[in-house]
Structures are given as C-alpha cells and as structure tokens.
Amino acid sequence: TGAAIRNATLAAQLFDFFGNESVSRNYSGYNIDLEMPGNASFANLYLNFANEFADRMHSLNKTLSVELSGDCKGPDEAGVTCAALRDSHLDRGVSMATYTSDMGRWLDFAVNLATGLKGKTGIGLEHNSVFEDYSYHMGKLISLGVEEIDFWEGPPPTPNVWDGMGYFKWQPS
C-alpha cells in the first residue's frame, strides 16, 4: 500500500484489482488497517489515496473503512485526524484506542470518537477483557453514535456478548 499511496498508476491498478475481487467474491467492502508512523504530509497522501479507493468501492456499491490508532484527541500515529476522516469519502473510521479494561477510560475513548467522527464511528473491542454487562454498554455506544464494533482476538463471544450485540442489527445485502 505504501508505494500505491505515492503512485497514481499503481493505485489505480490496486483499486481495479480489489474492486474486481470484491465483486467476484461478493464482499461488502474492505477495511484498511494502516499502522505506521506518519506526519501531516503523509496523512494527506494517505487520505487522497483512501478517498479515491472509497470512490471506486462506492461505484460498485461497496464500502471502505479505515482503522485509526487514536481516540480523536489529536492525530493518530499515521498523522490522520478524526476531522479529516469525518470529511473524507470513507464510510467509517474504526479506532483501536478502545483496547482497555478500564471502564472510565473506555467510555472516554468512545465519547471522543463519537464526537470526532460524527456518523462514521466504529470501535475495536477485545471482548474477553472489557465488560460483563454488554447489554448496558452496547446501549451506551448506540446512544453515543457508534455504528460498528469490530471484535479482535480472544475466545468466541459468550452469550452475554451476543445479547449485547443484539442492539446492532445486521441486514443481509
């Protein structure tokens, strides 16, 4: 991806390849997980790349989301701000800053993200280390405007996790 961010011809080839793959495999879209240090200059290149990729995916009725390492209090490690993501063509920003078992810190992250991304908010969650009462917390997330939760690592979700996830409705395409 790094070379394609800086090379329009390579980027177009990449967009065509992944666009065709998403159609042939019936994917709903893609998620970019960029975990590398950057600055404002790199962030601009990356967001231009991501906007073009999102436009290609949208032309196929597919989605594109990105991971961010921050909590919207400032730029993430790649130099991307939540304001820039909010104003981008991307469908969602999903933060990994929510990996914590500290409830107060977790809710602080969720509030910052929902405020910073306004309508494009997703969070990452390691379900085996955060909560017992998922129903309460899922309701809280919805009230904050979180629209997507991505689970990483850990054993299969327990029944209380699935009960809490019932707040989010999956619609087949």
Short mmCIF file of N, CA and C in Angstrom, two decimals:
data_model
loop_
_atom_site.label_atom_id
_atom_site.label_comp_id
_atom_site.label_asym_id
_atom_site.label_seq_id
_atom_site.Cartn_x
_atom_site.Cartn_y
_atom_site.Cartn_z
N THR A 1 0.83 -1.19 0.00
CA THR A 1 0.00 0.00 0.00
C THR A 1 0.87 1.25 0.00
N GLY A 2 2.02 1.23 0.69
CA GLY A 2 2.86 2.41 0.78
C GLY A 2 3.26 2.96 -0.57
N ALA A 3 3.67 2.07 -1.50
CA ALA A 3 4.06 2.53 -2.84
C ALA A 3 2.85 3.08 -3.60
N ALA A 4 1.70 2.45 -3.46
CA ALA A 4 0.50 2.89 -4.17
C ALA A 4 0.01 4.25 -3.68
N ILE A 5 0.28 4.57 -2.43
CA ILE A 5 -0.12 5.87 -1.90
C ILE A 5 0.59 6.99 -2.65
N ARG A 6 1.79 6.71 -3.10
CA ARG A 6 2.61 7.73 -3.76
C ARG A 6 2.61 7.61 -5.29
N ASN A 7 1.93 6.61 -5.86
CA ASN A 7 1.99 6.35 -7.30
C ASN A 7 0.57 6.16 -7.84
N ALA A 8 0.07 7.14 -8.59
CA ALA A 8 -1.32 7.12 -9.07
C ALA A 8 -1.60 5.93 -9.98
N THR A 9 -0.65 5.55 -10.84
CA THR A 9 -0.85 4.41 -11.74
C THR A 9 -0.99 3.12 -10.95
N LEU A 10 -0.10 2.92 -10.00
CA LEU A 10 -0.16 1.73 -9.15
C LEU A 10 -1.44 1.73 -8.32
N ALA A 11 -1.83 2.89 -7.81
CA ALA A 11 -3.06 2.98 -7.02
C ALA A 11 -4.27 2.58 -7.86
N ALA A 12 -4.35 3.07 -9.10
CA ALA A 12 -5.48 2.73 -9.98
C ALA A 12 -5.54 1.22 -10.23
N GLN A 13 -4.37 0.59 -10.42
CA GLN A 13 -4.33 -0.86 -10.61
C GLN A 13 -4.81 -1.58 -9.35
N LEU A 14 -4.40 -1.08 -8.21
CA LEU A 14 -4.81 -1.67 -6.94
C LEU A 14 -6.33 -1.53 -6.75
N PHE A 15 -6.88 -0.36 -7.03
CA PHE A 15 -8.32 -0.14 -6.90
C PHE A 15 -9.09 -1.08 -7.83
N ASP A 16 -8.62 -1.24 -9.06
CA ASP A 16 -9.28 -2.14 -10.00
C ASP A 16 -9.23 -3.58 -9.50
N PHE A 17 -8.05 -4.01 -9.05
CA PHE A 17 -7.91 -5.38 -8.56
C PHE A 17 -8.86 -5.64 -7.39
N PHE A 18 -8.80 -4.79 -6.37
CA PHE A 18 -9.64 -5.01 -5.19
C PHE A 18 -11.12 -4.80 -5.48
N GLY A 19 -11.43 -3.88 -6.37
CA GLY A 19 -12.82 -3.71 -6.78
C GLY A 19 -13.35 -4.97 -7.44
N ASN A 20 -12.58 -5.52 -8.39
CA ASN A 20 -13.00 -6.75 -9.06
C ASN A 20 -13.10 -7.92 -8.09
N GLU A 21 -12.16 -8.02 -7.16
CA GLU A 21 -12.19 -9.08 -6.14
C GLU A 21 -13.44 -8.96 -5.27
N SER A 22 -13.78 -7.74 -4.88
CA SER A 22 -14.95 -7.56 -4.01
C SER A 22 -16.23 -8.00 -4.72
N VAL A 23 -16.30 -7.77 -6.02
CA VAL A 23 -17.48 -8.19 -6.78
C VAL A 23 -17.48 -9.71 -6.97
N SER A 24 -16.36 -10.27 -7.39
CA SER A 24 -16.32 -11.72 -7.67
C SER A 24 -16.50 -12.56 -6.41
N ARG A 25 -16.06 -12.04 -5.27
CA ARG A 25 -16.18 -12.79 -4.01
C ARG A 25 -17.37 -12.34 -3.17
N ASN A 26 -18.13 -11.39 -3.70
CA ASN A 26 -19.32 -10.87 -3.02
C ASN A 26 -18.99 -10.26 -1.65
N TYR A 27 -17.86 -9.56 -1.57
CA TYR A 27 -17.50 -8.85 -0.35
C TYR A 27 -18.36 -7.60 -0.24
N SER A 28 -18.63 -7.16 0.98
CA SER A 28 -19.37 -5.91 1.16
C SER A 28 -18.43 -4.71 1.06
N GLY A 29 -17.14 -4.93 1.20
CA GLY A 29 -16.15 -3.85 1.12
C GLY A 29 -14.86 -4.26 1.79
N TYR A 30 -14.05 -3.28 2.09
CA TYR A 30 -12.74 -3.52 2.70
C TYR A 30 -12.51 -2.57 3.86
N ASN A 31 -11.53 -2.94 4.68
CA ASN A 31 -11.08 -2.13 5.80
C ASN A 31 -9.56 -2.02 5.69
N ILE A 32 -9.04 -0.81 5.73
CA ILE A 32 -7.59 -0.60 5.69
C ILE A 32 -7.10 -0.44 7.13
N ASP A 33 -6.13 -1.27 7.50
CA ASP A 33 -5.53 -1.19 8.83
C ASP A 33 -4.09 -0.71 8.65
N LEU A 34 -3.90 0.59 8.68
CA LEU A 34 -2.59 1.19 8.48
C LEU A 34 -1.98 1.51 9.84
N GLU A 35 -0.94 0.80 10.18
CA GLU A 35 -0.28 1.03 11.46
C GLU A 35 1.18 1.36 11.20
N MET A 36 1.41 2.62 10.90
CA MET A 36 2.77 3.08 10.67
C MET A 36 2.87 4.55 11.02
N PRO A 37 4.04 4.99 11.44
CA PRO A 37 4.17 6.39 11.80
C PRO A 37 4.11 7.28 10.57
N GLY A 38 3.56 8.46 10.76
CA GLY A 38 3.48 9.41 9.66
C GLY A 38 3.37 10.82 10.20
N ASN A 39 3.23 11.76 9.28
CA ASN A 39 3.08 13.16 9.65
C ASN A 39 1.95 13.74 8.81
N ALA A 40 1.73 15.03 8.90
CA ALA A 40 0.62 15.67 8.18
C ALA A 40 0.75 15.48 6.67
N SER A 41 1.97 15.52 6.15
CA SER A 41 2.18 15.35 4.71
C SER A 41 1.78 13.93 4.28
N PHE A 42 2.22 12.94 5.04
CA PHE A 42 1.85 11.56 4.75
C PHE A 42 0.34 11.38 4.89
N ALA A 43 -0.24 11.96 5.92
CA ALA A 43 -1.68 11.83 6.15
C ALA A 43 -2.47 12.35 4.95
N ASN A 44 -2.03 13.46 4.34
CA ASN A 44 -2.71 13.98 3.15
C ASN A 44 -2.62 13.01 1.98
N LEU A 45 -1.44 12.44 1.76
CA LEU A 45 -1.27 11.44 0.69
C LEU A 45 -2.19 10.24 0.95
N TYR A 46 -2.18 9.77 2.18
CA TYR A 46 -2.97 8.60 2.56
C TYR A 46 -4.47 8.86 2.37
N LEU A 47 -4.94 10.04 2.81
CA LEU A 47 -6.37 10.34 2.68
C LEU A 47 -6.78 10.53 1.22
N ASN A 48 -5.90 11.09 0.39
CA ASN A 48 -6.21 11.18 -1.03
C ASN A 48 -6.36 9.78 -1.63
N PHE A 49 -5.42 8.90 -1.28
CA PHE A 49 -5.48 7.51 -1.71
C PHE A 49 -6.77 6.85 -1.23
N ALA A 50 -7.08 7.02 0.06
CA ALA A 50 -8.27 6.40 0.65
C ALA A 50 -9.55 6.95 0.01
N ASN A 51 -9.60 8.25 -0.28
CA ASN A 51 -10.78 8.83 -0.92
C ASN A 51 -10.99 8.25 -2.31
N GLU A 52 -9.91 8.10 -3.08
CA GLU A 52 -10.03 7.51 -4.42
C GLU A 52 -10.45 6.05 -4.33
N PHE A 53 -9.90 5.32 -3.37
CA PHE A 53 -10.27 3.92 -3.17
C PHE A 53 -11.75 3.84 -2.76
N ALA A 54 -12.17 4.71 -1.85
CA ALA A 54 -13.58 4.72 -1.41
C ALA A 54 -14.50 5.03 -2.59
N ASP A 55 -14.11 5.98 -3.43
CA ASP A 55 -14.94 6.31 -4.60
C ASP A 55 -15.08 5.10 -5.52
N ARG A 56 -13.99 4.38 -5.72
CA ARG A 56 -14.04 3.16 -6.54
C ARG A 56 -14.97 2.13 -5.90
N MET A 57 -14.85 1.93 -4.60
CA MET A 57 -15.70 0.94 -3.92
C MET A 57 -17.16 1.38 -3.97
N HIS A 58 -17.43 2.64 -3.78
CA HIS A 58 -18.81 3.15 -3.82
C HIS A 58 -19.42 2.98 -5.22
N SER A 59 -18.59 3.10 -6.25
CA SER A 59 -19.10 2.92 -7.61
C SER A 59 -19.57 1.48 -7.83
N LEU A 60 -19.12 0.57 -6.97
CA LEU A 60 -19.51 -0.84 -7.03
C LEU A 60 -20.52 -1.20 -5.94
N ASN A 61 -21.04 -0.17 -5.25
CA ASN A 61 -21.95 -0.36 -4.11
C ASN A 61 -21.28 -1.14 -2.98
N LYS A 62 -20.00 -0.86 -2.75
CA LYS A 62 -19.22 -1.48 -1.69
C LYS A 62 -18.76 -0.38 -0.74
N THR A 63 -18.18 -0.77 0.39
CA THR A 63 -17.75 0.20 1.40
C THR A 63 -16.24 0.15 1.61
N LEU A 64 -15.73 1.20 2.23
CA LEU A 64 -14.33 1.24 2.64
C LEU A 64 -14.25 1.93 4.00
N SER A 65 -13.65 1.25 4.95
CA SER A 65 -13.40 1.84 6.27
C SER A 65 -11.91 1.77 6.55
N VAL A 66 -11.48 2.52 7.55
CA VAL A 66 -10.07 2.50 7.94
C VAL A 66 -9.96 2.38 9.46
N GLU A 67 -8.86 1.81 9.89
CA GLU A 67 -8.52 1.74 11.31
C GLU A 67 -7.74 3.00 11.66
N LEU A 68 -7.93 3.48 12.86
CA LEU A 68 -7.09 4.55 13.36
C LEU A 68 -6.64 4.17 14.76
N SER A 69 -5.45 4.62 15.11
CA SER A 69 -4.90 4.22 16.40
C SER A 69 -5.22 5.21 17.50
N GLY A 70 -5.80 6.34 17.16
CA GLY A 70 -6.05 7.36 18.16
C GLY A 70 -7.48 7.38 18.66
N ASP A 71 -7.74 8.35 19.51
CA ASP A 71 -9.08 8.49 20.10
C ASP A 71 -9.68 9.85 19.80
N CYS A 72 -9.24 10.50 18.74
CA CYS A 72 -9.76 11.78 18.27
C CYS A 72 -9.34 12.97 19.13
N LYS A 73 -8.40 12.80 20.04
CA LYS A 73 -7.89 13.94 20.79
C LYS A 73 -6.80 14.65 20.01
N GLY A 74 -6.31 14.02 18.96
CA GLY A 74 -5.25 14.57 18.11
C GLY A 74 -5.02 13.61 16.97
N PRO A 75 -3.99 13.86 16.14
CA PRO A 75 -3.71 12.94 15.05
C PRO A 75 -3.33 11.56 15.57
N ASP A 76 -3.66 10.50 14.79
CA ASP A 76 -3.22 9.17 15.19
C ASP A 76 -1.76 9.01 14.76
N GLU A 77 -1.19 7.81 14.93
CA GLU A 77 0.23 7.64 14.68
C GLU A 77 0.62 7.87 13.22
N ALA A 78 -0.33 7.73 12.29
CA ALA A 78 -0.05 7.98 10.88
C ALA A 78 -0.24 9.46 10.52
N GLY A 79 -0.66 10.28 11.49
CA GLY A 79 -0.85 11.70 11.26
C GLY A 79 -2.26 12.08 10.85
N VAL A 80 -3.18 11.10 10.83
CA VAL A 80 -4.56 11.33 10.38
C VAL A 80 -5.40 11.85 11.55
N THR A 81 -6.19 12.88 11.29
CA THR A 81 -7.08 13.42 12.32
C THR A 81 -8.50 12.90 12.09
N CYS A 82 -9.28 12.90 13.14
CA CYS A 82 -10.68 12.49 13.04
C CYS A 82 -11.48 13.46 12.16
N ALA A 83 -11.14 14.73 12.22
CA ALA A 83 -11.84 15.71 11.38
C ALA A 83 -11.62 15.38 9.90
N ALA A 84 -10.40 15.01 9.55
CA ALA A 84 -10.11 14.66 8.15
C ALA A 84 -10.86 13.39 7.76
N LEU A 85 -10.92 12.40 8.64
CA LEU A 85 -11.68 11.17 8.35
C LEU A 85 -13.16 11.47 8.21
N ARG A 86 -13.67 12.30 9.10
CA ARG A 86 -15.10 12.65 9.07
C ARG A 86 -15.46 13.32 7.74
N ASP A 87 -14.56 14.14 7.22
CA ASP A 87 -14.81 14.87 5.98
C ASP A 87 -14.41 14.08 4.74
N SER A 88 -13.90 12.88 4.91
CA SER A 88 -13.43 12.08 3.79
C SER A 88 -14.59 11.34 3.11
N HIS A 89 -14.28 10.58 2.09
CA HIS A 89 -15.27 9.77 1.38
C HIS A 89 -15.42 8.39 2.03
N LEU A 90 -14.66 8.13 3.06
CA LEU A 90 -14.69 6.83 3.74
C LEU A 90 -16.02 6.62 4.46
N ASP A 91 -16.39 5.36 4.59
CA ASP A 91 -17.65 5.03 5.25
C ASP A 91 -17.53 5.03 6.77
N ARG A 92 -16.35 4.70 7.28
CA ARG A 92 -16.22 4.58 8.73
C ARG A 92 -14.76 4.65 9.14
N GLY A 93 -14.53 5.23 10.31
CA GLY A 93 -13.24 5.15 10.98
C GLY A 93 -13.42 4.26 12.20
N VAL A 94 -12.57 3.26 12.34
CA VAL A 94 -12.67 2.31 13.45
C VAL A 94 -11.43 2.46 14.31
N SER A 95 -11.62 2.84 15.57
CA SER A 95 -10.49 3.08 16.45
C SER A 95 -10.08 1.84 17.22
N MET A 96 -8.77 1.65 17.29
CA MET A 96 -8.21 0.59 18.12
C MET A 96 -7.84 1.12 19.50
N ALA A 97 -8.09 2.40 19.75
CA ALA A 97 -7.75 3.01 21.04
C ALA A 97 -8.65 2.50 22.15
N THR A 98 -9.64 1.71 21.80
CA THR A 98 -10.60 1.22 22.79
C THR A 98 -10.16 -0.10 23.41
N TYR A 99 -8.94 -0.52 23.16
CA TYR A 99 -8.43 -1.74 23.79
C TYR A 99 -8.01 -1.44 25.23
N THR A 100 -8.91 -1.57 26.14
CA THR A 100 -8.59 -1.32 27.54
C THR A 100 -9.63 -2.02 28.41
N SER A 101 -9.24 -2.42 29.58
CA SER A 101 -10.21 -3.00 30.51
C SER A 101 -10.66 -1.98 31.55
N ASP A 102 -10.20 -0.73 31.43
CA ASP A 102 -10.58 0.34 32.34
C ASP A 102 -11.86 0.99 31.82
N MET A 103 -12.96 0.80 32.53
CA MET A 103 -14.27 1.27 32.07
C MET A 103 -14.31 2.77 31.84
N GLY A 104 -13.78 3.56 32.75
CA GLY A 104 -13.81 5.01 32.59
C GLY A 104 -13.04 5.45 31.37
N ARG A 105 -11.87 4.86 31.18
CA ARG A 105 -11.05 5.20 30.02
C ARG A 105 -11.75 4.79 28.73
N TRP A 106 -12.38 3.62 28.75
CA TRP A 106 -13.07 3.11 27.57
C TRP A 106 -14.21 4.04 27.17
N LEU A 107 -15.01 4.47 28.14
CA LEU A 107 -16.12 5.37 27.82
C LEU A 107 -15.61 6.72 27.33
N ASP A 108 -14.49 7.18 27.89
CA ASP A 108 -13.87 8.43 27.44
C ASP A 108 -13.47 8.31 25.97
N PHE A 109 -12.84 7.18 25.62
CA PHE A 109 -12.48 6.94 24.22
C PHE A 109 -13.73 6.96 23.34
N ALA A 110 -14.76 6.26 23.75
CA ALA A 110 -15.98 6.15 22.95
C ALA A 110 -16.62 7.52 22.73
N VAL A 111 -16.67 8.35 23.78
CA VAL A 111 -17.24 9.70 23.65
C VAL A 111 -16.40 10.54 22.70
N ASN A 112 -15.08 10.51 22.84
CA ASN A 112 -14.20 11.27 21.95
C ASN A 112 -14.37 10.84 20.49
N LEU A 113 -14.46 9.53 20.27
CA LEU A 113 -14.61 9.03 18.91
C LEU A 113 -15.94 9.43 18.30
N ALA A 114 -17.01 9.25 19.05
CA ALA A 114 -18.34 9.58 18.54
C ALA A 114 -18.44 11.07 18.23
N THR A 115 -17.82 11.89 19.06
CA THR A 115 -17.83 13.33 18.82
C THR A 115 -16.95 13.68 17.62
N GLY A 116 -15.77 13.07 17.54
CA GLY A 116 -14.83 13.40 16.48
C GLY A 116 -15.21 12.88 15.11
N LEU A 117 -15.85 11.71 15.05
CA LEU A 117 -16.15 11.11 13.76
C LEU A 117 -17.59 11.32 13.29
N LYS A 118 -18.47 11.71 14.17
CA LYS A 118 -19.87 12.08 13.85
C LYS A 118 -20.47 11.31 12.67
N GLY A 119 -21.06 10.18 12.96
CA GLY A 119 -21.75 9.42 11.92
C GLY A 119 -20.89 8.43 11.18
N LYS A 120 -19.61 8.37 11.50
CA LYS A 120 -18.71 7.42 10.85
C LYS A 120 -17.93 6.64 11.91
N THR A 121 -18.54 6.43 13.07
CA THR A 121 -17.79 5.92 14.22
C THR A 121 -17.85 4.42 14.36
N GLY A 122 -16.68 3.82 14.49
CA GLY A 122 -16.56 2.41 14.81
C GLY A 122 -15.50 2.25 15.88
N ILE A 123 -15.59 1.18 16.65
CA ILE A 123 -14.57 0.91 17.66
C ILE A 123 -14.12 -0.53 17.58
N GLY A 124 -12.89 -0.74 18.00
CA GLY A 124 -12.36 -2.09 18.15
C GLY A 124 -12.56 -2.52 19.59
N LEU A 125 -12.83 -3.79 19.78
CA LEU A 125 -13.11 -4.28 21.12
C LEU A 125 -12.51 -5.66 21.30
N GLU A 126 -11.76 -5.85 22.37
CA GLU A 126 -11.31 -7.18 22.75
C GLU A 126 -12.30 -7.66 23.79
N HIS A 127 -13.25 -8.45 23.36
CA HIS A 127 -14.41 -8.76 24.20
C HIS A 127 -14.07 -9.53 25.46
N ASN A 128 -12.98 -10.25 25.48
CA ASN A 128 -12.70 -11.06 26.66
C ASN A 128 -12.08 -10.27 27.81
N SER A 129 -11.81 -8.97 27.60
CA SER A 129 -11.14 -8.24 28.68
C SER A 129 -11.84 -6.93 29.07
N VAL A 130 -13.05 -6.71 28.60
CA VAL A 130 -13.62 -5.40 28.85
C VAL A 130 -14.80 -5.42 29.80
N PHE A 131 -15.92 -6.02 29.43
CA PHE A 131 -17.13 -5.87 30.22
C PHE A 131 -17.80 -7.18 30.55
N GLU A 132 -18.61 -7.14 31.57
CA GLU A 132 -19.51 -8.25 31.87
C GLU A 132 -20.92 -7.92 31.37
N ASP A 133 -21.36 -6.68 31.58
CA ASP A 133 -22.72 -6.31 31.21
C ASP A 133 -22.74 -5.66 29.83
N TYR A 134 -22.70 -6.51 28.81
CA TYR A 134 -22.64 -6.00 27.44
C TYR A 134 -23.90 -5.25 27.03
N SER A 135 -25.05 -5.68 27.48
CA SER A 135 -26.29 -5.01 27.06
C SER A 135 -26.26 -3.53 27.43
N TYR A 136 -25.84 -3.22 28.64
CA TYR A 136 -25.75 -1.82 29.07
C TYR A 136 -24.77 -1.06 28.19
N HIS A 137 -23.60 -1.64 27.98
CA HIS A 137 -22.56 -0.93 27.25
C HIS A 137 -22.88 -0.78 25.77
N MET A 138 -23.52 -1.76 25.17
CA MET A 138 -23.91 -1.63 23.76
C MET A 138 -24.95 -0.52 23.62
N GLY A 139 -25.89 -0.46 24.55
CA GLY A 139 -26.87 0.62 24.53
C GLY A 139 -26.19 1.98 24.66
N LYS A 140 -25.19 2.06 25.53
CA LYS A 140 -24.43 3.31 25.71
C LYS A 140 -23.73 3.69 24.41
N LEU A 141 -23.13 2.72 23.74
CA LEU A 141 -22.43 3.00 22.49
C LEU A 141 -23.39 3.54 21.44
N ILE A 142 -24.55 2.95 21.33
CA ILE A 142 -25.53 3.41 20.35
C ILE A 142 -25.97 4.83 20.67
N SER A 143 -26.16 5.11 21.95
CA SER A 143 -26.57 6.47 22.32
C SER A 143 -25.48 7.49 22.00
N LEU A 144 -24.22 7.06 21.94
CA LEU A 144 -23.11 7.94 21.59
C LEU A 144 -22.94 8.08 20.08
N GLY A 145 -23.57 7.20 19.30
CA GLY A 145 -23.46 7.27 17.85
C GLY A 145 -22.51 6.26 17.24
N VAL A 146 -22.02 5.30 18.03
CA VAL A 146 -21.15 4.26 17.48
C VAL A 146 -21.98 3.35 16.59
N GLU A 147 -21.51 3.11 15.38
CA GLU A 147 -22.26 2.34 14.41
C GLU A 147 -21.65 0.99 14.08
N GLU A 148 -20.43 0.74 14.52
CA GLU A 148 -19.77 -0.52 14.18
C GLU A 148 -18.85 -0.91 15.33
N ILE A 149 -18.83 -2.19 15.65
CA ILE A 149 -17.89 -2.73 16.62
C ILE A 149 -17.18 -3.90 15.97
N ASP A 150 -15.86 -3.86 15.96
CA ASP A 150 -15.07 -4.96 15.43
C ASP A 150 -14.39 -5.66 16.60
N PHE A 151 -14.65 -6.96 16.71
CA PHE A 151 -14.02 -7.75 17.77
C PHE A 151 -12.69 -8.29 17.27
N TRP A 152 -11.66 -8.18 18.13
CA TRP A 152 -10.36 -8.74 17.82
C TRP A 152 -9.97 -9.70 18.94
N GLU A 153 -9.34 -10.77 18.55
CA GLU A 153 -8.72 -11.72 19.47
C GLU A 153 -9.70 -12.31 20.48
N GLY A 154 -9.17 -13.22 21.25
CA GLY A 154 -9.95 -13.80 22.33
C GLY A 154 -10.79 -14.99 21.89
N PRO A 155 -11.39 -15.67 22.85
CA PRO A 155 -12.23 -16.82 22.55
C PRO A 155 -13.55 -16.39 21.91
N PRO A 156 -14.33 -17.34 21.40
CA PRO A 156 -15.63 -16.97 20.82
C PRO A 156 -16.47 -16.21 21.85
N PRO A 157 -17.28 -15.25 21.39
CA PRO A 157 -18.10 -14.47 22.32
C PRO A 157 -19.02 -15.34 23.16
N THR A 158 -19.21 -14.94 24.40
CA THR A 158 -20.10 -15.64 25.32
C THR A 158 -21.53 -15.16 25.10
N PRO A 159 -22.53 -15.86 25.68
CA PRO A 159 -23.93 -15.44 25.47
C PRO A 159 -24.21 -13.99 25.84
N ASN A 160 -23.59 -13.45 26.91
CA ASN A 160 -23.88 -12.07 27.26
C ASN A 160 -23.34 -11.10 26.21
N VAL A 161 -22.29 -11.48 25.49
CA VAL A 161 -21.78 -10.65 24.40
C VAL A 161 -22.81 -10.62 23.27
N TRP A 162 -23.33 -11.78 22.92
CA TRP A 162 -24.32 -11.83 21.83
C TRP A 162 -25.59 -11.08 22.21
N ASP A 163 -26.00 -11.16 23.47
CA ASP A 163 -27.17 -10.40 23.91
C ASP A 163 -26.94 -8.91 23.71
N GLY A 164 -25.76 -8.44 24.08
CA GLY A 164 -25.44 -7.03 23.91
C GLY A 164 -25.34 -6.63 22.45
N MET A 165 -24.82 -7.52 21.63
CA MET A 165 -24.69 -7.22 20.21
C MET A 165 -26.04 -7.14 19.52
N GLY A 166 -27.08 -7.65 20.15
CA GLY A 166 -28.42 -7.57 19.58
C GLY A 166 -28.88 -6.14 19.35
N TYR A 167 -28.20 -5.18 19.99
CA TYR A 167 -28.55 -3.78 19.76
C TYR A 167 -28.22 -3.35 18.33
N PHE A 168 -27.25 -4.04 17.72
CA PHE A 168 -26.86 -3.75 16.35
C PHE A 168 -27.58 -4.74 15.44
N LYS A 169 -28.23 -4.26 14.43
CA LYS A 169 -28.98 -5.15 13.54
C LYS A 169 -28.22 -5.36 12.25
N TRP A 170 -27.99 -6.63 11.92
CA TRP A 170 -27.32 -6.96 10.67
C TRP A 170 -28.35 -7.14 9.60
N GLN A 171 -28.15 -6.49 8.48
CA GLN A 171 -29.07 -6.60 7.36
C GLN A 171 -28.34 -7.25 6.20
N PRO A 172 -28.83 -8.42 5.73
CA PRO A 172 -28.17 -9.03 4.57
C PRO A 172 -28.31 -8.15 3.34
N SER A 173 -27.31 -8.21 2.48
CA SER A 173 -27.38 -7.39 1.27
C SER A 173 -28.04 -8.13 0.13
#
